[in-house]
């Protein structure tokens, strides 16, 4: 009645830790991270690749985890928001900047922004406001109107350049 | 919205992939970047019983200039093309167009070839392929063939690729040295599919007149359009207002846009003419500067 | 009065956790043995259900149950409870947990599938066979009034749910006396809040404790709890509802009950396992409430100096297929229309009309944007007709600062008189004009025109009723550690309550903001309240927090006075201690005071309650009225109809500010939604009631590229109606945007006689209008 669904063993590194699991082929990477691994910091907003809430880093590059299957992450390295802060006492400078600049309100879209911004500032450590807007245009926010997010990214760039 | 059930294969060679496609034919779909396919799966608008994931075929991840072409392997991501110095140097119109594809997260996964064989006429890549008179190389059970763009695109989301064929490379002929270029798009928001997009290529003579001009349009029908009569009108001309007005009219006559919730056919028709003029002017500016900037 | 914390832009308490990805949203709740629900939804806007066959679905892998209306117990089969009655709401029709034999809007839930995973549940949902008999649907609210129109509810013989008129003065006399009378018709169109988090419910029943625990992404956890307890025939204290971190509310999450809120807990009890339902984005489009479509027919009477004599507004409010939330939106719209202006004669009349579309209930603004749109368009028309500058027309009609309290003459949504408590509208207007450099505008605009650019300036003013009752409450509790714990009933969907309420307490008790923990939205922590909506939480709950904190302070002083053998007047609270003024070494920590107030043995004075704790309620007598003005400079490309916002300025008055950073953030977000609703977002239905915009590819939420920088200035006219002097701010950003948007575009093409009466606009329709007006470059109007 229903088509066949294949299952696969995968080995994925997430935030430096190796996980081995057996998954259904159609299990989305977003659901794998959230339900299989319990890493619920990555959020799901649309499941059709527009809102960016599910953004994680695949081999250091931001991608939409709702548009990948967990099986595709076999042998790859994923970084999620849980892997940003260096430890329990300290936050990543980008997280600090969002905090200081009031760059989040409900917090639902925030992890996606953080993963996008972290990669962006690695590539472009001294961006203009226009470049910041473009870089984050693939992440939707309904609470902040982006004004303070842009402030936060500017502040984050400053902090990172100053080596903090 | 969760995808429907399917069997998943991840071949590591082109031959393996082609064999899977011939075995499963219409029941199978190729998964490359997934930026167009996976949303359709999640929305259950596409229900392939078999998914052939080509992301493990490392030999397809390349980009190189050879025999007067830019050869882009099937796994070359948009982002790779966006950043490649060869593209900036030899095919800048492609680099500019790729910047309009979605957002960085999409460009990190989506592939140029995948976008082309997805054949959305509002997408940027098919329009650039048409501008440069490019082709797609495919491999099937009976061997390899090159499909020129005119023979590739049938209509909305439909190409002449057989269900047992795998697109392995896109070939963009290099534009003439010193050619001016431009890519312009009207979209509802930054990164959205074009309501209308125009790509232009212009070579100029010493007097600043057009030697050869090419236009390619997205969002104006079921496939990208090269308006031949409009292009012919430009040969030997200076880009005066009356010439551009005639070209705009010719562009409008060459297209069959449709209405949807974002824009009416009439809007697309009007804007196509407007953008053609703007794109030609910008391309001519670059041509005067020897193709720079 | 110098303040340490109140009024300061303090960093949020809630952020580190959220930034680390440790927020708990409903979908993050994972319980052992949890099942997942998916719904079968009607593809038709109106149809009878002939037959439902669930056998194939039941046989699908992983499926545990498939439920239709017939499977529901009797107490869940009927219409769900109506929320806000009104004497003129004759037909208070409400929605069902599952459709009873017929469906009235596309997307209405017809069957529920419960399985081991959402994937399996969706597979099985596709196997449920429903035989529909489609019926003609009525989609347009004006057509719904025509004789012979299909009826959304056949048993009442009409599509009119309510007909309500409020009158101030004598509007017919005003028309007779006027120098100028004109008419307009306005049509704002449907939109949706679309928070980044869709709705969700998780429920688990504990058989040992006989308690039902529900996580719900609602803005009204307490009312959900009491409502569900009643519905299921349980005691209120057997049901606990937690609204954890909620990823944006903006209105639609205050509506109750959504079918899933009723089904999921019932299924958890019936199946003996936890059940989760997370709405996906496509479902959200037609299953979560919408708003914004109305049709206004206005007649205006004006003196030749531009002062308004009277307004008659007769309008239609499209409520969708049901009207659980009553008449709040149209009442608010009609009460917001007068705004900061003196309207001596006013006739506000509306009909609430059923159509076969998704239910409407408040979305940020809740009718205020409509009132402002109509009023500000009227102002501009007056300016045009009489040749008076549009700012001058506003000045001549403004309520003056010495005229407060100002009685508008209407009854507001809280059944209390619409009486503005305080404000300074001329001052606000002046600040706005300065911020947007209005005096330089004519010269700048001319310069743009010389360059062949079409750039316009738009502005709009509004008054916003906030802080409605009936009440909210809070408990403030000091722990032996000296840390303070606050519980209140309102929920939080990004409004920074964990910080602003902590600031209030910190100010009163002399502790650090980060030492105050605030719990919101958990009926287990506090169980009396209404919810977070209508820009009321800071006003109503905030004042309850203040009152409770003041009680705790008074008690702390009393207890400490005893401990320190000093008199209360000689003591102060600072740095987490109670100490003698001028002799800081004579001090006890607040924690020690808390311990002393709750001794293990001994006696405490009669009448004194134990511990350092107080619970207080604030019942506002009426609304507090915020006000604001927005102005924007917008450039339009006539050839493509595309726009660019060059500058956006806001002057905002919400009384005293608890945290200016938080208020500005709220304004930013509201403006972004306003921009979305003016030019990018629109819900499109076809003539059969099918929603055509069901993904983010079709419904376009602005990105960082579409929202400009927003400059904000404040004015503070404290409210005399509450101890803190605060007024609400949550909706302000969105309210005037559509009005100023069309104003700016008309201004950009002044001289071409453009007049917009509909929102949202889009490049398509804009270009068409420009072409029809003969604007160069906009092309022809031929198809």
Short mmCIF file of N, CA, C and O in Angstrom, two decimals, chain B residues 15-124:
data_model
loop_
_atom_site.label_atom_id
_atom_site.label_comp_id
_atom_site.label_asym_id
_atom_site.label_seq_id
_atom_site.Cartn_x
_atom_site.Cartn_y
_atom_site.Cartn_z
N UNK B 15 28.38 6.07 -13.48
CA UNK B 15 27.82 4.83 -14.04
C UNK B 15 26.80 4.21 -13.09
O UNK B 15 25.73 3.76 -13.50
N UNK B 16 27.16 4.20 -11.81
CA UNK B 16 26.24 3.64 -10.81
C UNK B 16 24.94 4.43 -10.82
O UNK B 16 23.84 3.85 -10.75
N UNK B 17 25.06 5.75 -10.87
CA UNK B 17 23.87 6.60 -10.86
C UNK B 17 23.00 6.32 -12.07
O UNK B 17 21.78 6.18 -11.97
N UNK B 18 23.63 6.24 -13.24
CA UNK B 18 22.86 6.01 -14.46
C UNK B 18 22.17 4.66 -14.42
O UNK B 18 21.03 4.50 -14.86
N UNK B 19 22.87 3.68 -13.85
CA UNK B 19 22.24 2.36 -13.76
C UNK B 19 21.00 2.41 -12.87
O UNK B 19 19.96 1.84 -13.20
N UNK B 20 21.12 3.11 -11.77
CA UNK B 20 19.96 3.24 -10.89
C UNK B 20 18.81 3.94 -11.62
O UNK B 20 17.65 3.54 -11.51
N UNK B 21 19.15 4.96 -12.37
CA UNK B 21 18.10 5.69 -13.08
C UNK B 21 17.45 4.83 -14.15
O UNK B 21 16.24 4.90 -14.36
N UNK B 22 18.25 4.01 -14.83
CA UNK B 22 17.61 3.15 -15.85
C UNK B 22 16.76 2.08 -15.20
O UNK B 22 15.71 1.73 -15.73
N UNK B 23 17.20 1.59 -14.05
CA UNK B 23 16.40 0.58 -13.37
C UNK B 23 15.06 1.14 -12.93
O UNK B 23 14.01 0.53 -13.08
N UNK B 24 15.09 2.35 -12.34
CA UNK B 24 13.87 2.87 -11.72
C UNK B 24 13.13 3.90 -12.56
O UNK B 24 11.97 4.20 -12.30
N UNK B 25 13.81 4.45 -13.56
CA UNK B 25 13.22 5.38 -14.55
C UNK B 25 12.30 6.41 -13.90
O UNK B 25 12.71 7.18 -13.08
N UNK B 26 10.99 6.38 -14.28
CA UNK B 26 10.09 7.43 -13.83
C UNK B 26 9.83 7.43 -12.34
O UNK B 26 9.32 8.41 -11.80
N UNK B 27 10.15 6.33 -11.68
CA UNK B 27 9.90 6.28 -10.24
C UNK B 27 11.01 6.96 -9.46
O UNK B 27 10.92 7.11 -8.24
N UNK B 28 12.08 7.37 -10.17
CA UNK B 28 13.24 7.91 -9.47
C UNK B 28 13.41 9.40 -9.76
O UNK B 28 13.04 9.90 -10.81
N UNK B 29 13.99 10.10 -8.79
CA UNK B 29 14.38 11.49 -9.01
C UNK B 29 15.82 11.64 -8.51
O UNK B 29 16.24 11.02 -7.55
N UNK B 30 16.54 12.53 -9.18
CA UNK B 30 17.92 12.81 -8.79
C UNK B 30 17.93 13.88 -7.72
O UNK B 30 17.25 14.90 -7.83
N UNK B 31 18.70 13.64 -6.67
CA UNK B 31 18.85 14.64 -5.61
C UNK B 31 20.25 15.21 -5.71
O UNK B 31 21.23 14.50 -5.54
N UNK B 32 20.35 16.49 -6.02
CA UNK B 32 21.65 17.16 -6.02
C UNK B 32 21.65 18.15 -4.85
O UNK B 32 21.77 17.77 -3.71
N UNK B 33 21.43 19.44 -5.12
CA UNK B 33 21.42 20.42 -4.04
C UNK B 33 20.19 20.29 -3.16
O UNK B 33 20.22 20.57 -1.97
N UNK B 34 19.10 19.86 -3.78
CA UNK B 34 17.88 19.64 -3.01
C UNK B 34 17.08 20.89 -2.68
O UNK B 34 16.02 20.81 -2.07
N UNK B 35 17.57 22.04 -3.08
CA UNK B 35 16.91 23.28 -2.67
C UNK B 35 15.57 23.49 -3.38
O UNK B 35 14.72 24.24 -2.90
N UNK B 36 15.40 22.86 -4.51
CA UNK B 36 14.09 22.89 -5.17
C UNK B 36 13.33 21.60 -4.92
O UNK B 36 12.11 21.62 -4.74
N UNK B 37 14.04 20.47 -4.89
CA UNK B 37 13.37 19.18 -4.78
C UNK B 37 12.85 18.92 -3.38
O UNK B 37 11.70 18.47 -3.19
N UNK B 38 13.66 19.18 -2.36
CA UNK B 38 13.22 18.81 -1.02
C UNK B 38 11.99 19.59 -0.55
O UNK B 38 11.09 19.00 0.06
N UNK B 39 11.87 20.89 -0.85
CA UNK B 39 10.60 21.55 -0.49
C UNK B 39 9.41 20.85 -1.14
O UNK B 39 8.36 20.70 -0.51
N UNK B 40 9.58 20.40 -2.38
CA UNK B 40 8.47 19.72 -3.04
C UNK B 40 8.18 18.39 -2.38
O UNK B 40 7.02 17.97 -2.30
N UNK B 41 9.22 17.73 -1.89
CA UNK B 41 8.99 16.49 -1.16
C UNK B 41 8.30 16.77 0.16
O UNK B 41 7.34 16.08 0.54
N UNK B 42 8.76 17.80 0.87
CA UNK B 42 8.16 18.12 2.16
C UNK B 42 6.70 18.51 2.00
O UNK B 42 5.87 18.20 2.84
N UNK B 43 6.38 19.18 0.92
CA UNK B 43 4.99 19.58 0.66
C UNK B 43 4.21 18.44 0.02
O UNK B 43 3.03 18.57 -0.26
N UNK B 44 4.88 17.33 -0.20
CA UNK B 44 4.29 16.15 -0.85
C UNK B 44 3.74 16.48 -2.23
O UNK B 44 2.78 15.88 -2.70
N UNK B 45 4.39 17.45 -2.89
CA UNK B 45 4.01 17.76 -4.27
C UNK B 45 4.78 16.86 -5.23
O UNK B 45 4.41 16.74 -6.40
N UNK B 46 5.87 16.29 -4.77
CA UNK B 46 6.61 15.32 -5.57
C UNK B 46 6.69 14.06 -4.74
O UNK B 46 6.88 14.11 -3.52
N UNK B 47 6.48 12.90 -5.35
CA UNK B 47 6.51 11.63 -4.62
C UNK B 47 7.33 10.57 -5.31
O UNK B 47 6.80 9.51 -5.67
N UNK B 48 8.61 10.83 -5.52
CA UNK B 48 9.41 9.78 -6.16
C UNK B 48 9.53 8.59 -5.22
O UNK B 48 9.69 8.77 -4.02
N UNK B 49 9.46 7.41 -5.73
CA UNK B 49 9.61 6.23 -4.87
C UNK B 49 11.08 5.96 -4.60
O UNK B 49 11.42 5.25 -3.65
N UNK B 50 11.92 6.50 -5.48
CA UNK B 50 13.36 6.29 -5.33
C UNK B 50 14.06 7.64 -5.45
O UNK B 50 13.75 8.44 -6.32
N UNK B 51 14.99 7.86 -4.55
CA UNK B 51 15.80 9.07 -4.61
C UNK B 51 17.24 8.66 -4.88
O UNK B 51 17.80 7.84 -4.15
N UNK B 52 17.80 9.22 -5.94
CA UNK B 52 19.20 8.93 -6.26
C UNK B 52 20.02 10.16 -5.92
O UNK B 52 20.00 11.17 -6.62
N UNK B 53 20.73 10.06 -4.82
CA UNK B 53 21.50 11.19 -4.32
C UNK B 53 22.88 11.18 -4.96
O UNK B 53 23.65 10.25 -4.77
N UNK B 54 23.18 12.21 -5.76
CA UNK B 54 24.46 12.20 -6.46
C UNK B 54 25.55 12.97 -5.71
O UNK B 54 26.66 13.16 -6.24
N UNK B 55 25.26 13.40 -4.48
CA UNK B 55 26.22 14.23 -3.76
C UNK B 55 27.51 13.49 -3.40
O UNK B 55 28.48 14.10 -2.95
N UNK B 56 27.52 12.15 -3.52
CA UNK B 56 28.75 11.41 -3.19
C UNK B 56 29.62 11.20 -4.42
O UNK B 56 30.68 10.58 -4.32
N UNK B 57 29.17 11.68 -5.60
CA UNK B 57 29.97 11.48 -6.80
C UNK B 57 30.97 12.63 -6.90
O UNK B 57 30.75 13.64 -7.57
N UNK B 58 32.10 12.45 -6.20
CA UNK B 58 33.06 13.54 -6.07
C UNK B 58 33.56 14.05 -7.42
O UNK B 58 33.88 15.21 -7.58
N UNK B 59 33.60 13.14 -8.40
CA UNK B 59 34.14 13.53 -9.70
C UNK B 59 33.29 14.61 -10.38
O UNK B 59 33.72 15.20 -11.38
N UNK B 60 32.11 14.85 -9.87
CA UNK B 60 31.25 15.86 -10.49
C UNK B 60 31.40 17.24 -9.87
O UNK B 60 30.76 18.20 -10.30
N UNK B 61 32.28 17.35 -8.90
CA UNK B 61 32.42 18.63 -8.23
C UNK B 61 33.61 19.38 -8.81
O UNK B 61 34.71 19.31 -8.30
N UNK B 62 33.40 20.08 -9.91
CA UNK B 62 34.49 20.83 -10.50
C UNK B 62 33.98 22.01 -11.28
O UNK B 62 32.77 22.13 -11.55
N UNK B 63 34.90 22.86 -11.65
CA UNK B 63 34.58 24.04 -12.42
C UNK B 63 35.87 24.35 -13.17
O UNK B 63 36.91 24.51 -12.54
N UNK B 64 35.85 24.39 -14.46
CA UNK B 64 37.10 24.70 -15.17
C UNK B 64 36.83 25.33 -16.53
O UNK B 64 35.78 25.14 -17.14
N UNK B 65 37.82 26.07 -16.98
CA UNK B 65 37.76 26.68 -18.30
C UNK B 65 38.48 25.75 -19.27
O UNK B 65 39.62 25.38 -19.04
N UNK B 66 37.79 25.35 -20.33
CA UNK B 66 38.42 24.46 -21.32
C UNK B 66 37.74 24.67 -22.67
O UNK B 66 36.52 24.83 -22.73
N UNK B 67 38.52 24.61 -23.73
CA UNK B 67 38.05 24.82 -25.12
C UNK B 67 37.04 25.95 -25.23
O UNK B 67 35.92 25.74 -25.73
N UNK B 68 37.38 27.08 -24.75
CA UNK B 68 36.46 28.21 -24.94
C UNK B 68 35.15 28.09 -24.17
O UNK B 68 34.18 28.78 -24.48
N UNK B 69 35.09 27.20 -23.20
CA UNK B 69 33.89 27.03 -22.39
C UNK B 69 34.22 27.16 -20.91
O UNK B 69 35.35 26.92 -20.50
N UNK B 70 33.20 27.49 -20.16
CA UNK B 70 33.30 27.27 -18.72
C UNK B 70 32.52 25.99 -18.45
O UNK B 70 31.32 25.92 -18.73
N UNK B 71 33.21 24.96 -18.00
CA UNK B 71 32.55 23.69 -17.73
C UNK B 71 32.28 23.59 -16.24
O UNK B 71 33.19 23.67 -15.41
N UNK B 72 31.01 23.47 -15.90
CA UNK B 72 30.59 23.45 -14.50
C UNK B 72 30.03 22.07 -14.19
O UNK B 72 28.99 21.68 -14.72
N UNK B 73 30.72 21.32 -13.37
CA UNK B 73 30.28 19.97 -13.02
C UNK B 73 28.97 19.98 -12.27
O UNK B 73 28.60 20.98 -11.63
N UNK B 74 28.24 18.89 -12.33
CA UNK B 74 26.89 18.83 -11.77
C UNK B 74 26.85 19.11 -10.28
O UNK B 74 25.82 19.52 -9.75
N UNK B 75 27.97 18.88 -9.59
CA UNK B 75 27.96 19.16 -8.15
C UNK B 75 28.58 20.50 -7.79
O UNK B 75 28.80 20.79 -6.62
N UNK B 76 28.87 21.32 -8.79
CA UNK B 76 29.38 22.66 -8.47
C UNK B 76 28.24 23.48 -7.90
O UNK B 76 27.25 23.75 -8.57
N UNK B 77 28.39 23.87 -6.63
CA UNK B 77 27.34 24.63 -5.96
C UNK B 77 27.32 26.06 -6.49
O UNK B 77 28.33 26.58 -6.97
N UNK B 78 26.18 26.71 -6.34
CA UNK B 78 26.09 28.13 -6.73
C UNK B 78 27.19 28.93 -6.06
O UNK B 78 27.79 29.82 -6.66
N UNK B 79 27.45 28.58 -4.82
CA UNK B 79 28.43 29.34 -4.04
C UNK B 79 29.84 29.21 -4.64
O UNK B 79 30.61 30.16 -4.62
N UNK B 80 30.13 28.01 -5.16
CA UNK B 80 31.44 27.79 -5.77
C UNK B 80 31.58 28.70 -6.99
O UNK B 80 32.61 29.34 -7.20
N UNK B 81 30.52 28.74 -7.80
CA UNK B 81 30.53 29.58 -8.99
C UNK B 81 30.62 31.05 -8.61
O UNK B 81 31.32 31.83 -9.23
N UNK B 82 29.92 31.42 -7.54
CA UNK B 82 29.91 32.82 -7.10
C UNK B 82 31.30 33.29 -6.70
O UNK B 82 31.68 34.43 -6.91
N UNK B 83 32.07 32.36 -6.12
CA UNK B 83 33.36 32.76 -5.56
C UNK B 83 34.54 32.51 -6.50
O UNK B 83 35.65 32.94 -6.23
N UNK B 84 34.32 31.75 -7.58
CA UNK B 84 35.46 31.32 -8.40
C UNK B 84 36.06 32.49 -9.19
O UNK B 84 35.35 33.19 -9.91
N UNK B 85 37.38 32.68 -9.08
CA UNK B 85 38.03 33.77 -9.82
C UNK B 85 37.88 33.62 -11.34
O UNK B 85 37.77 34.62 -12.05
N UNK B 86 37.85 32.35 -11.83
CA UNK B 86 37.70 32.15 -13.28
C UNK B 86 36.36 32.70 -13.76
O UNK B 86 36.26 33.24 -14.87
N UNK B 87 35.36 32.54 -12.93
CA UNK B 87 34.04 33.00 -13.34
C UNK B 87 34.01 34.53 -13.34
O UNK B 87 33.51 35.15 -14.28
N UNK B 88 34.57 35.12 -12.29
CA UNK B 88 34.60 36.59 -12.22
C UNK B 88 35.36 37.16 -13.41
O UNK B 88 34.98 38.17 -13.99
N UNK B 89 36.43 36.46 -13.80
CA UNK B 89 37.28 36.98 -14.86
C UNK B 89 36.71 36.72 -16.26
O UNK B 89 36.72 37.59 -17.11
N UNK B 90 36.19 35.51 -16.47
CA UNK B 90 35.84 35.13 -17.84
C UNK B 90 34.35 35.21 -18.12
O UNK B 90 33.94 35.45 -19.26
N UNK B 91 33.50 34.96 -17.10
CA UNK B 91 32.04 34.98 -17.33
C UNK B 91 31.35 35.80 -16.24
O UNK B 91 30.52 35.27 -15.49
N UNK B 92 31.69 37.08 -16.13
CA UNK B 92 31.14 37.87 -15.02
C UNK B 92 29.61 37.94 -14.99
O UNK B 92 29.03 38.08 -13.91
N UNK B 93 28.96 37.81 -16.15
CA UNK B 93 27.50 37.86 -16.13
C UNK B 93 26.94 36.67 -15.33
O UNK B 93 25.90 36.79 -14.66
N UNK B 94 27.65 35.55 -15.37
CA UNK B 94 27.20 34.39 -14.61
C UNK B 94 27.37 34.64 -13.12
O UNK B 94 26.50 34.32 -12.32
N UNK B 95 28.47 35.28 -12.76
CA UNK B 95 28.70 35.57 -11.34
C UNK B 95 27.61 36.50 -10.81
O UNK B 95 27.06 36.30 -9.73
N UNK B 96 27.31 37.53 -11.60
CA UNK B 96 26.28 38.48 -11.17
C UNK B 96 24.94 37.78 -11.03
O UNK B 96 24.21 37.99 -10.07
N UNK B 97 24.61 36.93 -11.99
CA UNK B 97 23.32 36.24 -11.93
C UNK B 97 23.25 35.32 -10.72
O UNK B 97 22.22 35.24 -10.04
N UNK B 98 24.33 34.63 -10.43
CA UNK B 98 24.32 33.67 -9.33
C UNK B 98 24.11 34.37 -7.99
O UNK B 98 23.52 33.82 -7.06
N UNK B 99 24.53 35.62 -7.90
CA UNK B 99 24.31 36.39 -6.67
C UNK B 99 22.83 36.61 -6.40
O UNK B 99 22.45 36.90 -5.27
N UNK B 100 22.02 36.51 -7.44
CA UNK B 100 20.59 36.71 -7.28
C UNK B 100 19.85 35.42 -6.93
O UNK B 100 18.64 35.44 -6.74
N UNK B 101 20.60 34.31 -6.88
CA UNK B 101 19.93 33.05 -6.60
C UNK B 101 19.70 32.93 -5.10
O UNK B 101 20.65 32.73 -4.34
N UNK B 102 18.46 33.07 -4.69
CA UNK B 102 18.12 32.82 -3.30
C UNK B 102 18.99 33.58 -2.31
O UNK B 102 19.27 34.75 -2.45
N UNK B 103 19.40 32.85 -1.29
CA UNK B 103 20.23 33.42 -0.25
C UNK B 103 21.43 32.50 -0.03
O UNK B 103 21.48 31.41 -0.56
N UNK B 104 22.34 32.93 0.83
CA UNK B 104 23.60 32.20 0.95
C UNK B 104 23.38 30.75 1.35
O UNK B 104 24.08 29.85 0.86
N UNK B 105 22.38 30.50 2.20
CA UNK B 105 22.18 29.11 2.62
C UNK B 105 21.77 28.23 1.43
O UNK B 105 22.12 27.05 1.35
N UNK B 106 21.00 28.82 0.53
CA UNK B 106 20.57 28.07 -0.65
C UNK B 106 21.75 27.89 -1.59
O UNK B 106 21.94 26.81 -2.17
N UNK B 107 22.56 28.91 -1.74
CA UNK B 107 23.69 28.83 -2.66
C UNK B 107 24.76 27.87 -2.17
O UNK B 107 25.56 27.35 -2.97
N UNK B 108 24.78 27.62 -0.87
CA UNK B 108 25.77 26.68 -0.35
C UNK B 108 25.46 25.24 -0.73
O UNK B 108 26.34 24.39 -0.74
N UNK B 109 24.20 24.95 -1.02
CA UNK B 109 23.82 23.58 -1.36
C UNK B 109 23.39 23.45 -2.82
O UNK B 109 23.71 22.48 -3.48
N UNK B 110 22.59 24.43 -3.27
CA UNK B 110 22.05 24.33 -4.62
C UNK B 110 23.14 24.32 -5.68
O UNK B 110 24.20 24.91 -5.49
N UNK B 111 22.87 23.65 -6.79
CA UNK B 111 23.88 23.55 -7.86
C UNK B 111 23.38 24.29 -9.09
O UNK B 111 22.18 24.37 -9.35
N UNK B 112 24.32 24.77 -9.89
CA UNK B 112 23.96 25.46 -11.13
C UNK B 112 23.27 24.50 -12.09
O UNK B 112 22.22 24.81 -12.66
N UNK B 113 23.84 23.31 -12.22
CA UNK B 113 23.25 22.33 -13.14
C UNK B 113 21.87 21.91 -12.66
O UNK B 113 20.93 21.76 -13.45
N UNK B 114 21.74 21.71 -11.36
CA UNK B 114 20.44 21.33 -10.79
C UNK B 114 19.39 22.38 -11.08
O UNK B 114 18.25 22.06 -11.44
N UNK B 115 19.77 23.64 -10.94
CA UNK B 115 18.82 24.71 -11.22
C UNK B 115 18.41 24.68 -12.70
O UNK B 115 17.24 24.87 -13.03
N UNK B 116 19.38 24.42 -13.56
CA UNK B 116 19.07 24.42 -14.99
C UNK B 116 18.14 23.29 -15.36
O UNK B 116 17.15 23.50 -16.07
N UNK B 117 18.41 22.09 -14.89
CA UNK B 117 17.51 20.99 -15.30
C UNK B 117 16.19 21.00 -14.53
O UNK B 117 15.24 20.34 -14.92
N UNK B 118 16.12 21.78 -13.48
CA UNK B 118 14.82 21.98 -12.81
C UNK B 118 13.91 22.82 -13.70
O UNK B 118 12.70 22.73 -13.64
N UNK B 119 14.54 23.64 -14.54
CA UNK B 119 13.86 24.34 -15.64
C UNK B 119 12.71 25.25 -15.18
O UNK B 119 11.66 25.29 -15.81
N UNK B 120 12.94 25.97 -14.09
CA UNK B 120 11.97 26.99 -13.72
C UNK B 120 12.30 28.22 -14.57
O UNK B 120 13.37 28.78 -14.45
N UNK B 121 11.37 28.64 -15.41
CA UNK B 121 11.69 29.74 -16.33
C UNK B 121 11.87 31.08 -15.60
O UNK B 121 12.32 32.04 -16.21
N UNK B 122 11.52 31.14 -14.30
CA UNK B 122 11.76 32.36 -13.53
C UNK B 122 13.13 32.35 -12.87
O UNK B 122 13.49 33.31 -12.18
N UNK B 123 13.87 31.29 -13.05
CA UNK B 123 15.17 31.18 -12.39
C UNK B 123 16.26 31.85 -13.23
O UNK B 123 16.11 32.04 -14.44
N UNK B 124 17.33 32.18 -12.55
CA UNK B 124 18.39 32.94 -13.20
C UNK B 124 19.27 32.09 -14.10
O UNK B 124 19.68 32.54 -15.18
#
